[in-house]
XYZ file of C-alpha atoms in Angstrom:
334
model
C 98.237 112.506 84.295
C 98.855 115.437 86.585
C 101.195 114.711 89.388
C 101.001 114.364 93.143
C 99.916 117.787 94.389
C 96.666 117.806 92.468
C 95.656 114.318 93.525
C 93.959 112.755 96.591
C 94.831 109.112 97.239
C 92.683 106.355 98.784
C 94.466 103.284 100.029
C 92.377 100.302 100.971
C 93.843 97.803 103.452
C 95.789 100.589 104.993
C 96.969 98.557 108.002
C 98.401 95.687 105.908
C 101.945 95.158 104.735
C 101.525 96.769 101.303
C 98.954 99.400 102.241
C 100.923 100.793 105.103
C 104.015 101.092 102.990
C 102.007 102.810 100.225
C 100.730 105.337 102.765
C 104.243 105.914 104.092
C 105.568 106.628 100.600
C 102.602 108.949 99.835
C 103.542 111.020 102.825
C 107.103 111.297 101.506
C 105.693 112.435 98.149
C 103.309 114.980 99.763
C 100.194 113.305 98.443
C 97.029 113.784 100.647
C 95.895 110.255 101.604
C 92.855 108.578 103.020
C 93.364 105.146 104.611
C 90.313 102.908 104.580
C 90.551 100.751 107.707
C 88.109 98.421 109.441
C 89.230 99.725 112.907
C 90.577 103.160 113.549
C 91.888 101.996 116.944
C 94.115 99.382 115.316
C 95.306 101.902 112.675
C 96.633 104.658 114.853
C 100.199 104.109 113.712
C 99.179 105.397 110.303
C 98.648 108.846 111.746
C 102.490 109.004 111.876
C 102.241 109.078 108.066
C 99.654 111.974 108.074
C 96.943 109.725 106.700
C 93.304 110.516 107.250
C 91.775 107.435 108.807
C 88.285 106.447 107.709
C 86.561 103.416 109.163
C 84.793 101.289 106.583
C 84.323 97.766 105.294
C 84.391 96.773 101.582
C 81.623 94.292 102.252
C 79.312 97.168 103.312
C 78.990 99.634 100.458
C 77.230 102.221 102.641
C 80.287 102.471 104.875
C 82.512 103.557 102.000
C 81.000 107.028 101.331
C 83.200 109.116 103.637
C 86.354 107.413 102.320
C 85.708 108.498 98.779
C 85.263 112.246 99.262
C 87.494 114.107 96.767
C 89.519 110.913 95.901
C 91.082 110.918 92.433
C 93.442 107.921 92.593
C 93.212 104.586 94.409
C 95.636 101.861 95.425
C 93.564 98.808 96.248
C 95.531 96.485 98.564
C 92.683 95.178 100.839
C 92.141 91.441 100.592
C 91.400 88.421 102.709
C 94.721 86.482 102.475
C 95.902 83.075 103.556
C 95.949 79.600 102.172
C 92.968 78.036 103.940
C 89.263 78.704 103.802
C 86.289 78.256 101.521
C 86.093 79.977 98.141
C 83.097 81.960 99.421
C 85.080 83.359 102.372
C 87.714 84.808 100.036
C 85.161 85.890 97.446
C 83.160 87.905 99.961
C 85.920 90.416 100.431
C 88.196 89.958 97.359
C 85.389 89.918 94.755
C 82.091 91.147 96.229
C 83.885 93.754 98.353
C 85.896 94.942 95.418
C 82.735 95.250 93.367
C 81.252 97.507 96.038
C 84.301 99.697 95.836
C 84.249 99.877 92.033
C 80.575 100.720 91.929
C 81.004 103.437 94.542
C 84.039 104.875 92.702
C 82.112 104.988 89.413
C 79.260 106.843 91.096
C 81.476 109.647 92.214
C 83.136 109.931 88.736
C 86.418 111.533 89.783
C 88.752 108.515 89.544
C 91.716 108.953 87.205
C 93.552 105.744 88.071
C 93.113 102.629 90.202
C 96.072 100.315 90.966
C 94.829 96.822 91.692
C 97.182 94.534 93.585
C 96.637 90.993 92.309
C 99.033 88.086 92.595
C 101.422 85.806 90.533
C 99.367 83.042 91.958
C 96.842 83.549 89.158
C 99.090 81.623 86.801
C 98.918 77.840 86.485
C 100.294 75.834 89.445
C 103.307 74.442 87.630
C 107.033 75.205 87.301
C 107.623 78.556 85.655
C 110.703 79.671 83.782
C 110.434 83.306 82.705
C 106.622 83.319 82.366
C 105.341 86.771 81.279
C 102.017 88.525 81.088
C 101.067 87.022 77.758
C 100.125 83.768 79.639
C 96.496 83.998 80.776
C 95.367 83.264 84.349
C 94.583 79.582 85.076
C 91.533 78.990 87.285
C 91.644 75.238 87.843
C 93.502 73.463 90.666
C 94.204 76.523 92.771
C 93.207 77.653 96.286
C 90.371 79.996 97.153
C 92.622 83.069 97.589
C 94.216 82.888 94.130
C 90.903 82.039 92.497
C 89.390 85.158 94.048
C 92.331 87.189 92.643
C 91.461 85.867 89.124
C 87.798 86.756 89.587
C 88.721 90.225 90.886
C 90.847 90.898 87.810
C 88.000 89.780 85.522
C 85.536 91.950 87.515
C 87.783 95.034 87.067
C 87.621 94.696 83.281
C 83.840 94.912 83.363
C 83.898 98.342 84.969
C 84.788 101.785 83.562
C 87.488 102.732 86.083
C 90.948 103.490 84.541
C 93.160 100.758 85.958
C 96.495 99.040 86.162
C 96.929 95.488 87.524
C 100.091 94.615 89.368
C 100.915 90.928 90.093
C 103.591 90.576 92.799
C 104.994 87.366 94.037
C 105.710 86.553 97.668
C 105.726 89.977 99.311
C 108.035 90.348 102.289
C 109.250 93.251 104.352
C 108.767 95.081 107.635
C 105.286 94.862 109.181
C 104.500 91.449 107.600
C 101.918 89.638 109.777
C 101.136 86.608 107.617
C 103.652 84.304 105.954
C 107.056 85.344 107.222
C 106.074 85.036 110.923
C 105.021 81.423 110.258
C 108.301 80.668 108.459
C 110.228 82.156 111.403
C 108.267 80.088 113.862
C 108.921 76.843 111.986
C 112.629 77.659 111.617
C 112.945 78.306 115.337
C 111.180 75.094 116.228
C 113.191 73.017 113.731
C 109.966 71.927 111.966
C 110.700 73.557 108.598
C 111.232 71.192 105.632
C 111.802 71.950 101.959
C 109.172 70.632 99.604
C 110.914 69.199 96.579
C 114.180 70.648 95.309
C 115.536 73.548 97.397
C 117.245 74.872 94.270
C 114.046 75.915 92.631
C 113.487 79.703 92.451
C 111.220 81.851 94.674
C 109.086 84.635 93.255
C 110.334 87.039 95.965
C 109.015 90.717 95.942
C 110.348 93.162 98.500
C 107.593 95.438 99.629
C 109.548 98.601 98.871
C 110.110 97.396 95.348
C 106.369 96.777 94.905
C 105.660 100.251 96.218
C 108.181 101.621 93.667
C 106.174 99.856 90.897
C 102.872 101.223 92.332
C 103.990 104.836 92.162
C 105.712 104.403 88.754
C 102.407 103.190 87.411
C 100.112 105.514 89.288
C 101.056 108.696 87.408
C 101.891 107.034 84.065
C 99.163 107.144 81.427
C 101.011 104.473 79.440
C 100.312 102.066 82.348
C 96.504 102.370 81.920
C 94.727 99.078 81.017
C 98.050 97.191 81.465
C 99.062 94.214 83.665
C 102.532 93.816 85.121
C 104.429 91.002 86.887
C 106.355 92.510 89.772
C 109.259 90.705 91.373
C 112.755 91.435 92.657
C 114.991 91.468 89.643
C 117.349 89.074 91.448
C 115.373 85.979 92.306
C 116.867 83.495 94.763
C 116.473 79.757 95.228
C 114.292 78.374 98.078
C 117.488 77.293 99.859
C 118.966 80.766 99.692
C 115.665 82.354 100.676
C 115.109 80.179 103.748
C 118.777 79.849 104.826
C 119.156 83.663 104.659
C 116.186 84.158 106.930
C 117.622 81.545 109.356
C 121.035 83.107 109.394
C 119.749 86.636 109.906
C 117.387 85.466 112.664
C 120.177 83.317 114.224
C 118.322 80.021 113.775
C 119.681 76.724 112.464
C 119.148 76.428 108.616
C 116.820 73.490 107.791
C 118.063 70.318 106.079
C 114.928 68.237 105.792
C 113.547 67.718 102.264
C 110.225 66.125 101.577
C 110.021 64.724 97.940
C 107.391 66.647 96.021
C 105.191 63.588 95.116
C 105.135 62.588 98.832
C 104.242 66.177 99.826
C 101.333 66.285 97.350
C 99.857 63.046 98.528
C 100.175 64.109 102.158
C 98.580 67.491 101.366
C 95.549 65.875 99.671
C 95.064 63.572 102.676
C 95.475 66.458 105.233
C 93.199 68.806 103.336
C 90.464 66.224 103.156
C 90.755 65.414 106.838
C 90.856 69.016 107.834
C 87.739 69.880 105.868
C 85.910 66.816 107.306
C 86.778 67.997 110.815
C 85.834 71.546 110.025
C 89.132 72.969 111.146
C 89.666 76.729 110.741
C 93.456 76.608 110.722
C 95.371 75.368 107.659
C 97.117 71.946 107.855
C 100.844 72.017 107.892
C 100.780 70.828 104.269
C 98.336 72.099 101.588
C 98.306 72.473 97.841
C 98.711 76.276 98.257
C 101.888 75.782 100.368
C 103.280 73.348 97.809
C 102.672 75.918 95.124
C 104.584 78.480 97.204
C 107.512 76.264 98.428
C 107.640 73.373 95.921
C 107.545 74.856 92.477
C 109.988 76.834 90.359
C 108.527 80.360 90.395
C 110.571 82.358 87.857
C 108.278 85.084 86.368
C 109.528 87.814 84.098
C 109.230 91.453 85.152
C 110.771 92.697 81.868
C 107.548 94.479 80.841
C 107.547 96.595 84.067
C 111.211 97.254 83.627
C 110.786 98.467 79.999
C 107.429 100.331 80.295
C 107.578 101.669 83.831
C 111.294 101.965 84.298
C 110.976 99.641 87.242
C 114.494 99.091 88.534
C 114.605 97.566 92.075
C 117.700 98.884 93.856
C 118.179 96.590 96.780
C 119.655 93.093 96.707
C 117.823 90.215 98.384
C 120.369 90.257 101.217
C 119.791 93.962 101.832
C 115.993 93.562 101.634
C 115.726 90.590 103.935
C 118.315 92.071 106.232
C 116.129 95.209 106.695
C 113.100 92.991 107.210
C 114.589 90.789 109.929
C 116.082 93.859 111.610
C 112.570 95.350 111.846
C 111.235 92.101 113.343
C 114.082 92.125 115.911
C 113.701 95.811 116.810
C 109.966 95.436 117.237
C 110.219 92.236 119.246
C 108.497 90.227 116.558
C 111.053 87.353 116.298
C 109.652 84.165 117.823
């Protein structure tokens, strides 16, 4: 594939953690970029990265037209995220919205490559020890978000768009507005507890490393029709992950451990009660959070290393250090 100067990039989810970093990297590479955003007023910071802001919503196909003009490559990061909500809530954006985008892209016939950001959550909710891409997604016993990610992968295969699927783990980095702020709040309040053994591994993926993988795949014809797991090469235990955050933020590291069987039973009870009461916020314990914090999440990124030359350069300490420094400098530490 011809390189950057002859391409025009569309980034969906431009204001999000991954999307904003993709746009920032595109500016550094000199790639003309359109950022599809739901509100231009809330995306003004992207103008610092020379992105053209186009207001649109994936759930409204008619609103996508202006965003697609002249586009040849796409990085699709937009998604409804979180660990609480009905399957239909996630499906509306992550599947139906994605289908609107794919159909619109096919109609303009210029697309050379689409990078679809999926998730390691598509694999079975069990302990993993070096699981690679040969294991198929597992659709039973998972939350609405990860189920919608499986369905979006399946949808992509039914269309004619040249694609690559990347499956990152827990993405962290500057500008995170979802999981890391909740962890920081619980650490500060002393309410954080490990679920099961703290020595089990995280599937940590620093956002800059994920963006490395995106651009390595984007202009690589060998990556077409391929799926890659993307994690930091050096995974860390839950204890190291959480205690490093606590140390950098100057909070007390947690010591509480809830046995996994107890956590699972409590999660079932709380999820049932929350649904009965119609609560919009997630309970403090859910099956999705147990999957994130209670299981061994060691996934292999060897395929990406071998085929894309994906070689993350920063250690976990460096990556999380830069992340917490950003939170502190932008007054985001609770």
